[in-house]
Amino acid sequence: MLQIKNIHKSFGQNEILKGVDISIDKGDVVVILGPSGSGKTTLLRCINFLERADEGLAIFGDDEVQLKTASKKQIHGIRQKIAFVFQNYNLFHNKTALENVTEGLIIGRKISKANADEIGKRALAKVGLSEKCSAYPSELSGGQQQRVGIARAVALNPDIILFDEPTSALDPELVGEVLTVMKNIAKEGTTMLVVTHEMSFAKDVANKVIFMDGGVVVEEGSPQDIFVNPKEERTQKFLKRVLPEDFSYYI
């Protein structure tokens, strides 16, 4: 469904992505792991044109887009198919939960307010926030704000949702509620590309795990492949730092 080929991105003299290739099929839940600075977030931002890649090709179904030279029309077409869940929620603080969810539908998709409200309420119900439609972000916990962010993505009915470390800004006790919502969405067949440090989510939900380091894909495979039988030394060293000694505990 989505292929990214040979994506490069530098900031000044600092080369962040050094020729990354990934492939995602419909219904996949792909988790990207890796140490800080490995290029994971930059990759997601380039896919959604929040950053302009220096080189690379995106193939989305029958559409091919050169990431460096994509026109505004091409970018708009890609963004119609992709939703993004941010690390720090990115909610409008002067809008209610429902208004945050419907803003993109009304402005970006030109859907009537009445229809957008219906879609928004269904999306908020899906993330367990039916009773918070009229609440402002300041009245919500971090976990609830992130669930509004997920509802906003779901409401767009995208072909794929990109998640950029969706639990990293949360207090530990709030992580579980967000992961539960993500797991439920995945069970519905939603295609997801997730940058996360939550190994349990990768183990329980992903069907493909990608390990990145130094701006390249070092290794990819099933959770079994990566957690139990990692082939590359860099993958092994990373997992030894973040997992219990017995990798099989995670499968």
mmCIF file with all atom_site columns, N, CA and C in Angstrom, residues 113-165:
data_model
loop_
_atom_site.group_PDB
_atom_site.id
_atom_site.type_symbol
_atom_site.label_atom_id
_atom_site.label_alt_id
_atom_site.label_comp_id
_atom_site.label_asym_id
_atom_site.label_entity_id
_atom_site.label_seq_id
_atom_site.pdbx_PDB_ins_code
_atom_site.Cartn_x
_atom_site.Cartn_y
_atom_site.Cartn_z
_atom_site.occupancy
_atom_site.B_iso_or_equiv
_atom_site.pdbx_formal_charge
_atom_site.auth_seq_id
_atom_site.auth_comp_id
_atom_site.auth_asym_id
_atom_site.auth_atom_id
_atom_site.pdbx_PDB_model_num
ATOM 1   N N  . LYS A 1 113 ? -20.574 21.060 9.044  1.00 0.00 ? 113 LYS A N  1
ATOM 2   C CA . LYS A 1 113 ? -20.386 20.987 10.489 1.00 0.00 ? 113 LYS A CA 1
ATOM 3   C C  . LYS A 1 113 ? -21.253 19.895 11.112 1.00 0.00 ? 113 LYS A C  1
ATOM 4   N N  . ALA A 1 114 ? -22.482 19.771 10.650 1.00 0.00 ? 114 ALA A N  1
ATOM 5   C CA . ALA A 1 114 ? -23.382 18.762 11.216 1.00 0.00 ? 114 ALA A CA 1
ATOM 6   C C  . ALA A 1 114 ? -22.827 17.360 10.997 1.00 0.00 ? 114 ALA A C  1
ATOM 7   N N  . ASN A 1 115 ? -22.378 17.073 9.780  1.00 0.00 ? 115 ASN A N  1
ATOM 8   C CA . ASN A 1 115 ? -21.810 15.752 9.506  1.00 0.00 ? 115 ASN A CA 1
ATOM 9   C C  . ASN A 1 115 ? -20.496 15.549 10.253 1.00 0.00 ? 115 ASN A C  1
ATOM 10  N N  . ALA A 1 116 ? -19.694 16.609 10.302 1.00 0.00 ? 116 ALA A N  1
ATOM 11  C CA . ALA A 1 116 ? -18.420 16.511 11.014 1.00 0.00 ? 116 ALA A CA 1
ATOM 12  C C  . ALA A 1 116 ? -18.642 16.228 12.499 1.00 0.00 ? 116 ALA A C  1
ATOM 13  N N  . ASP A 1 117 ? -19.651 16.853 13.068 1.00 0.00 ? 117 ASP A N  1
ATOM 14  C CA . ASP A 1 117 ? -19.945 16.610 14.485 1.00 0.00 ? 117 ASP A CA 1
ATOM 15  C C  . ASP A 1 117 ? -20.333 15.148 14.721 1.00 0.00 ? 117 ASP A C  1
ATOM 16  N N  . GLU A 1 118 ? -21.122 14.584 13.818 1.00 0.00 ? 118 GLU A N  1
ATOM 17  C CA . GLU A 1 118 ? -21.501 13.170 13.955 1.00 0.00 ? 118 GLU A CA 1
ATOM 18  C C  . GLU A 1 118 ? -20.268 12.265 13.881 1.00 0.00 ? 118 GLU A C  1
ATOM 19  N N  . ILE A 1 119 ? -19.410 12.533 12.900 1.00 0.00 ? 119 ILE A N  1
ATOM 20  C CA . ILE A 1 119 ? -18.195 11.737 12.755 1.00 0.00 ? 119 ILE A CA 1
ATOM 21  C C  . ILE A 1 119 ? -17.295 11.915 13.975 1.00 0.00 ? 119 ILE A C  1
ATOM 22  N N  . GLY A 1 120 ? -17.163 13.152 14.433 1.00 0.00 ? 120 GLY A N  1
ATOM 23  C CA . GLY A 1 120 ? -16.312 13.440 15.580 1.00 0.00 ? 120 GLY A CA 1
ATOM 24  C C  . GLY A 1 120 ? -16.787 12.760 16.848 1.00 0.00 ? 120 GLY A C  1
ATOM 25  N N  . LYS A 1 121 ? -18.090 12.755 17.066 1.00 0.00 ? 121 LYS A N  1
ATOM 26  C CA . LYS A 1 121 ? -18.635 12.104 18.265 1.00 0.00 ? 121 LYS A CA 1
ATOM 27  C C  . LYS A 1 121 ? -18.400 10.590 18.215 1.00 0.00 ? 121 LYS A C  1
ATOM 28  N N  . ARG A 1 122 ? -18.540 9.994  17.027 1.00 0.00 ? 122 ARG A N  1
ATOM 29  C CA . ARG A 1 122 ? -18.258 8.559  16.903 1.00 0.00 ? 122 ARG A CA 1
ATOM 30  C C  . ARG A 1 122 ? -16.776 8.278  17.178 1.00 0.00 ? 122 ARG A C  1
ATOM 31  N N  . ALA A 1 123 ? -15.902 9.143  16.693 1.00 0.00 ? 123 ALA A N  1
ATOM 32  C CA . ALA A 1 123 ? -14.468 8.948  16.904 1.00 0.00 ? 123 ALA A CA 1
ATOM 33  C C  . ALA A 1 123 ? -14.112 9.085  18.379 1.00 0.00 ? 123 ALA A C  1
ATOM 34  N N  . LEU A 1 124 ? -14.691 10.066 19.049 1.00 0.00 ? 124 LEU A N  1
ATOM 35  C CA . LEU A 1 124 ? -14.420 10.231 20.480 1.00 0.00 ? 124 LEU A CA 1
ATOM 36  C C  . LEU A 1 124 ? -14.978 9.063  21.280 1.00 0.00 ? 124 LEU A C  1
ATOM 37  N N  . ALA A 1 125 ? -16.122 8.528  20.864 1.00 0.00 ? 125 ALA A N  1
ATOM 38  C CA . ALA A 1 125 ? -16.668 7.347  21.530 1.00 0.00 ? 125 ALA A CA 1
ATOM 39  C C  . ALA A 1 125 ? -15.720 6.167  21.373 1.00 0.00 ? 125 ALA A C  1
ATOM 40  N N  . LYS A 1 126 ? -15.103 6.054  20.215 1.00 0.00 ? 126 LYS A N  1
ATOM 41  C CA . LYS A 1 126 ? -14.195 4.939  19.945 1.00 0.00 ? 126 LYS A CA 1
ATOM 42  C C  . LYS A 1 126 ? -12.985 4.964  20.866 1.00 0.00 ? 126 LYS A C  1
ATOM 43  N N  . VAL A 1 127 ? -12.577 6.149  21.307 1.00 0.00 ? 127 VAL A N  1
ATOM 44  C CA . VAL A 1 127 ? -11.423 6.246  22.211 1.00 0.00 ? 127 VAL A CA 1
ATOM 45  C C  . VAL A 1 127 ? -11.859 6.443  23.661 1.00 0.00 ? 127 VAL A C  1
ATOM 46  N N  . GLY A 1 128 ? -13.154 6.231  23.924 1.00 0.00 ? 128 GLY A N  1
ATOM 47  C CA . GLY A 1 128 ? -13.650 6.264  25.300 1.00 0.00 ? 128 GLY A CA 1
ATOM 48  C C  . GLY A 1 128 ? -13.849 7.648  25.880 1.00 0.00 ? 128 GLY A C  1
ATOM 49  N N  . LEU A 1 129 ? -14.147 8.642  25.023 1.00 0.00 ? 129 LEU A N  1
ATOM 50  C CA . LEU A 1 129 ? -14.269 10.015 25.512 1.00 0.00 ? 129 LEU A CA 1
ATOM 51  C C  . LEU A 1 129 ? -15.602 10.657 25.127 1.00 0.00 ? 129 LEU A C  1
ATOM 52  N N  . SER A 1 130 ? -16.641 9.858  25.048 1.00 0.00 ? 130 SER A N  1
ATOM 53  C CA . SER A 1 130 ? -17.953 10.406 24.691 1.00 0.00 ? 130 SER A CA 1
ATOM 54  C C  . SER A 1 130 ? -18.379 11.534 25.622 1.00 0.00 ? 130 SER A C  1
ATOM 55  N N  . GLU A 1 131 ? -18.040 11.407 26.892 1.00 0.00 ? 131 GLU A N  1
ATOM 56  C CA . GLU A 1 131 ? -18.489 12.382 27.879 1.00 0.00 ? 131 GLU A CA 1
ATOM 57  C C  . GLU A 1 131 ? -17.622 13.637 27.905 1.00 0.00 ? 131 GLU A C  1
ATOM 58  N N  . LYS A 1 132 ? -16.572 13.681 27.074 1.00 0.00 ? 132 LYS A N  1
ATOM 59  C CA . LYS A 1 132 ? -15.637 14.804 27.097 1.00 0.00 ? 132 LYS A CA 1
ATOM 60  C C  . LYS A 1 132 ? -15.720 15.675 25.842 1.00 0.00 ? 132 LYS A C  1
ATOM 61  N N  . CYS A 1 133 ? -16.792 15.550 25.078 1.00 0.00 ? 133 CYS A N  1
ATOM 62  C CA . CYS A 1 133 ? -16.903 16.310 23.825 1.00 0.00 ? 133 CYS A CA 1
ATOM 63  C C  . CYS A 1 133 ? -16.754 17.817 24.046 1.00 0.00 ? 133 CYS A C  1
ATOM 64  N N  . SER A 1 134 ? -17.300 18.312 25.160 1.00 0.00 ? 134 SER A N  1
ATOM 65  C CA . SER A 1 134 ? -17.305 19.759 25.407 1.00 0.00 ? 134 SER A CA 1
ATOM 66  C C  . SER A 1 134 ? -16.135 20.227 26.260 1.00 0.00 ? 134 SER A C  1
ATOM 67  N N  . ALA A 1 135 ? -15.252 19.309 26.620 1.00 0.00 ? 135 ALA A N  1
ATOM 68  C CA . ALA A 1 135 ? -14.117 19.665 27.475 1.00 0.00 ? 135 ALA A CA 1
ATOM 69  C C  . ALA A 1 135 ? -12.993 20.288 26.651 1.00 0.00 ? 135 ALA A C  1
ATOM 70  N N  . TYR A 1 136 ? -12.311 21.239 27.267 1.00 0.00 ? 136 TYR A N  1
ATOM 71  C CA . TYR A 1 136 ? -11.143 21.853 26.644 1.00 0.00 ? 136 TYR A CA 1
ATOM 72  C C  . TYR A 1 136 ? -9.885  21.089 27.051 1.00 0.00 ? 136 TYR A C  1
ATOM 73  N N  . PRO A 1 137 ? -8.814  21.178 26.263 1.00 0.00 ? 137 PRO A N  1
ATOM 74  C CA . PRO A 1 137 ? -7.589  20.438 26.602 1.00 0.00 ? 137 PRO A CA 1
ATOM 75  C C  . PRO A 1 137 ? -7.100  20.664 28.030 1.00 0.00 ? 137 PRO A C  1
ATOM 76  N N  . SER A 1 138 ? -7.258  21.883 28.531 1.00 0.00 ? 138 SER A N  1
ATOM 77  C CA . SER A 1 138 ? -6.795  22.176 29.895 1.00 0.00 ? 138 SER A CA 1
ATOM 78  C C  . SER A 1 138 ? -7.579  21.407 30.942 1.00 0.00 ? 138 SER A C  1
ATOM 79  N N  . GLU A 1 139 ? -8.739  20.887 30.554 1.00 0.00 ? 139 GLU A N  1
ATOM 80  C CA . GLU A 1 139 ? -9.585  20.125 31.477 1.00 0.00 ? 139 GLU A CA 1
ATOM 81  C C  . GLU A 1 139 ? -9.373  18.621 31.350 1.00 0.00 ? 139 GLU A C  1
ATOM 82  N N  . LEU A 1 140 ? -8.432  18.227 30.501 1.00 0.00 ? 140 LEU A N  1
ATOM 83  C CA . LEU A 1 140 ? -8.182  16.814 30.233 1.00 0.00 ? 140 LEU A CA 1
ATOM 84  C C  . LEU A 1 140 ? -6.789  16.411 30.718 1.00 0.00 ? 140 LEU A C  1
ATOM 85  N N  . SER A 1 141 ? -6.664  15.152 31.111 1.00 0.00 ? 141 SER A N  1
ATOM 86  C CA . SER A 1 141 ? -5.345  14.619 31.449 1.00 0.00 ? 141 SER A CA 1
ATOM 87  C C  . SER A 1 141 ? -4.532  14.450 30.172 1.00 0.00 ? 141 SER A C  1
ATOM 88  N N  . GLY A 1 142 ? -3.246  14.205 30.329 1.00 0.00 ? 142 GLY A N  1
ATOM 89  C CA . GLY A 1 142 ? -2.403  13.969 29.166 1.00 0.00 ? 142 GLY A CA 1
ATOM 90  C C  . GLY A 1 142 ? -2.878  12.780 28.345 1.00 0.00 ? 142 GLY A C  1
ATOM 91  N N  . GLY A 1 143 ? -3.267  11.719 29.025 1.00 0.00 ? 143 GLY A N  1
ATOM 92  C CA . GLY A 1 143 ? -3.768  10.547 28.321 1.00 0.00 ? 143 GLY A CA 1
ATOM 93  C C  . GLY A 1 143 ? -5.037  10.842 27.553 1.00 0.00 ? 143 GLY A C  1
ATOM 94  N N  . GLN A 1 144 ? -5.922  11.640 28.151 1.00 0.00 ? 144 GLN A N  1
ATOM 95  C CA . GLN A 1 144 ? -7.156  12.003 27.458 1.00 0.00 ? 144 GLN A CA 1
ATOM 96  C C  . GLN A 1 144 ? -6.875  12.913 26.262 1.00 0.00 ? 144 GLN A C  1
ATOM 97  N N  . GLN A 1 145 ? -5.922  13.832 26.421 1.00 0.00 ? 145 GLN A N  1
ATOM 98  C CA . GLN A 1 145 ? -5.558  14.696 25.293 1.00 0.00 ? 145 GLN A CA 1
ATOM 99  C C  . GLN A 1 145 ? -5.010  13.871 24.136 1.00 0.00 ? 145 GLN A C  1
ATOM 100 N N  . GLN A 1 146 ? -4.193  12.874 24.459 1.00 0.00 ? 146 GLN A N  1
ATOM 101 C CA . GLN A 1 146 ? -3.643  12.060 23.379 1.00 0.00 ? 146 GLN A CA 1
ATOM 102 C C  . GLN A 1 146 ? -4.744  11.226 22.729 1.00 0.00 ? 146 GLN A C  1
ATOM 103 N N  . ARG A 1 147 ? -5.703  10.793 23.509 1.00 0.00 ? 147 ARG A N  1
ATOM 104 C CA . ARG A 1 147 ? -6.820  10.053 22.927 1.00 0.00 ? 147 ARG A CA 1
ATOM 105 C C  . ARG A 1 147 ? -7.657  10.944 22.003 1.00 0.00 ? 147 ARG A C  1
ATOM 106 N N  . VAL A 1 148 ? -7.767  12.241 22.341 1.00 0.00 ? 148 VAL A N  1
ATOM 107 C CA . VAL A 1 148 ? -8.411  13.182 21.414 1.00 0.00 ? 148 VAL A CA 1
ATOM 108 C C  . VAL A 1 148 ? -7.596  13.250 20.120 1.00 0.00 ? 148 VAL A C  1
ATOM 109 N N  . GLY A 1 149 ? -6.270  13.275 20.254 1.00 0.00 ? 149 GLY A N  1
ATOM 110 C CA . GLY A 1 149 ? -5.418  13.289 19.078 1.00 0.00 ? 149 GLY A CA 1
ATOM 111 C C  . GLY A 1 149 ? -5.626  12.053 18.208 1.00 0.00 ? 149 GLY A C  1
ATOM 112 N N  . ILE A 1 150 ? -5.799  10.913 18.844 1.00 0.00 ? 150 ILE A N  1
ATOM 113 C CA . ILE A 1 150 ? -6.056  9.682  18.091 1.00 0.00 ? 150 ILE A CA 1
ATOM 114 C C  . ILE A 1 150 ? -7.440  9.735  17.449 1.00 0.00 ? 150 ILE A C  1
ATOM 115 N N  . ALA A 1 151 ? -8.424  10.248 18.179 1.00 0.00 ? 151 ALA A N  1
ATOM 116 C CA . ALA A 1 151 ? -9.771  10.389 17.613 1.00 0.00 ? 151 ALA A CA 1
ATOM 117 C C  . ALA A 1 151 ? -9.744  11.303 16.393 1.00 0.00 ? 151 ALA A C  1
ATOM 118 N N  . ARG A 1 152 ? -8.968  12.367 16.462 1.00 0.00 ? 152 ARG A N  1
ATOM 119 C CA . ARG A 1 152 ? -8.843  13.289 15.324 1.00 0.00 ? 152 ARG A CA 1
ATOM 120 C C  . ARG A 1 152 ? -8.307  12.551 14.098 1.00 0.00 ? 152 ARG A C  1
ATOM 121 N N  . ALA A 1 153 ? -7.331  11.675 14.315 1.00 0.00 ? 153 ALA A N  1
ATOM 122 C CA . ALA A 1 153 ? -6.772  10.898 13.207 1.00 0.00 ? 153 ALA A CA 1
ATOM 123 C C  . ALA A 1 153 ? -7.793  9.894  12.673 1.00 0.00 ? 153 ALA A C  1
ATOM 124 N N  . VAL A 1 154 ? -8.462  9.192  13.565 1.00 0.00 ? 154 VAL A N  1
ATOM 125 C CA . VAL A 1 154 ? -9.442  8.177  13.166 1.00 0.00 ? 154 VAL A CA 1
ATOM 126 C C  . VAL A 1 154 ? -10.587 8.800  12.386 1.00 0.00 ? 154 VAL A C  1
ATOM 127 N N  . ALA A 1 155 ? -11.011 9.998  12.805 1.00 0.00 ? 155 ALA A N  1
ATOM 128 C CA . ALA A 1 155 ? -12.156 10.660 12.168 1.00 0.00 ? 155 ALA A CA 1
ATOM 129 C C  . ALA A 1 155 ? -11.913 10.929 10.685 1.00 0.00 ? 155 ALA A C  1
ATOM 130 N N  . LEU A 1 156 ? -10.654 11.084 10.306 1.00 0.00 ? 156 LEU A N  1
ATOM 131 C CA . LEU A 1 156 ? -10.322 11.361 8.912  1.00 0.00 ? 156 LEU A CA 1
ATOM 132 C C  . LEU A 1 156 ? -10.445 10.128 8.027  1.00 0.00 ? 156 LEU A C  1
ATOM 133 N N  . ASN A 1 157 ? -10.638 8.963  8.646  1.00 0.00 ? 157 ASN A N  1
ATOM 134 C CA . ASN A 1 157 ? -10.743 7.705  7.903  1.00 0.00 ? 157 ASN A CA 1
ATOM 135 C C  . ASN A 1 157 ? -9.585  7.547  6.913  1.00 0.00 ? 157 ASN A C  1
ATOM 136 N N  . PRO A 1 158 ? -8.345  7.654  7.396  1.00 0.00 ? 158 PRO A N  1
ATOM 137 C CA . PRO A 1 158 ? -7.191  7.615  6.493  1.00 0.00 ? 158 PRO A CA 1
ATOM 138 C C  . PRO A 1 158 ? -6.850  6.187  6.087  1.00 0.00 ? 158 PRO A C  1
ATOM 139 N N  . ASP A 1 159 ? -6.022  6.078  5.058  1.00 0.00 ? 159 ASP A N  1
ATOM 140 C CA . ASP A 1 159 ? -5.512  4.761  4.678  1.00 0.00 ? 159 ASP A CA 1
ATOM 141 C C  . ASP A 1 159 ? -4.477  4.264  5.673  1.00 0.00 ? 159 ASP A C  1
ATOM 142 N N  . ILE A 1 160 ? -3.754  5.191  6.293  1.00 0.00 ? 160 ILE A N  1
ATOM 143 C CA . ILE A 1 160 ? -2.726  4.824  7.259  1.00 0.00 ? 160 ILE A CA 1
ATOM 144 C C  . ILE A 1 160 ? -2.611  5.923  8.306  1.00 0.00 ? 160 ILE A C  1
ATOM 145 N N  . ILE A 1 161 ? -2.356  5.517  9.555  1.00 0.00 ? 161 ILE A N  1
ATOM 146 C CA . ILE A 1 161 ? -2.112  6.479  10.628 1.00 0.00 ? 161 ILE A CA 1
ATOM 147 C C  . ILE A 1 161 ? -0.654  6.360  11.057 1.00 0.00 ? 161 ILE A C  1
ATOM 148 N N  . LEU A 1 162 ? 0.039   7.501  11.113 1.00 0.00 ? 162 LEU A N  1
ATOM 149 C CA . LEU A 1 162 ? 1.407   7.567  11.605 1.00 0.00 ? 162 LEU A CA 1
ATOM 150 C C  . LEU A 1 162 ? 1.369   8.030  13.061 1.00 0.00 ? 162 LEU A C  1
ATOM 151 N N  . PHE A 1 163 ? 2.044   7.294  13.928 1.00 0.00 ? 163 PHE A N  1
ATOM 152 C CA . PHE A 1 163 ? 2.113   7.635  15.356 1.00 0.00 ? 163 PHE A CA 1
ATOM 153 C C  . PHE A 1 163 ? 3.562   7.952  15.707 1.00 0.00 ? 163 PHE A C  1
ATOM 154 N N  . ASP A 1 164 ? 3.803   9.165  16.185 1.00 0.00 ? 164 ASP A N  1
ATOM 155 C CA . ASP A 1 164 ? 5.153   9.563  16.566 1.00 0.00 ? 164 ASP A CA 1
ATOM 156 C C  . ASP A 1 164 ? 5.310   9.525  18.083 1.00 0.00 ? 164 ASP A C  1
ATOM 157 N N  . GLU A 1 165 ? 5.805   8.414  18.591 1.00 0.00 ? 165 GLU A N  1
ATOM 158 C CA . GLU A 1 165 ? 6.027   8.224  20.030 1.00 0.00 ? 165 GLU A CA 1
ATOM 159 C C  . GLU A 1 165 ? 4.830   8.748  20.832 1.00 0.00 ? 165 GLU A C  1
#
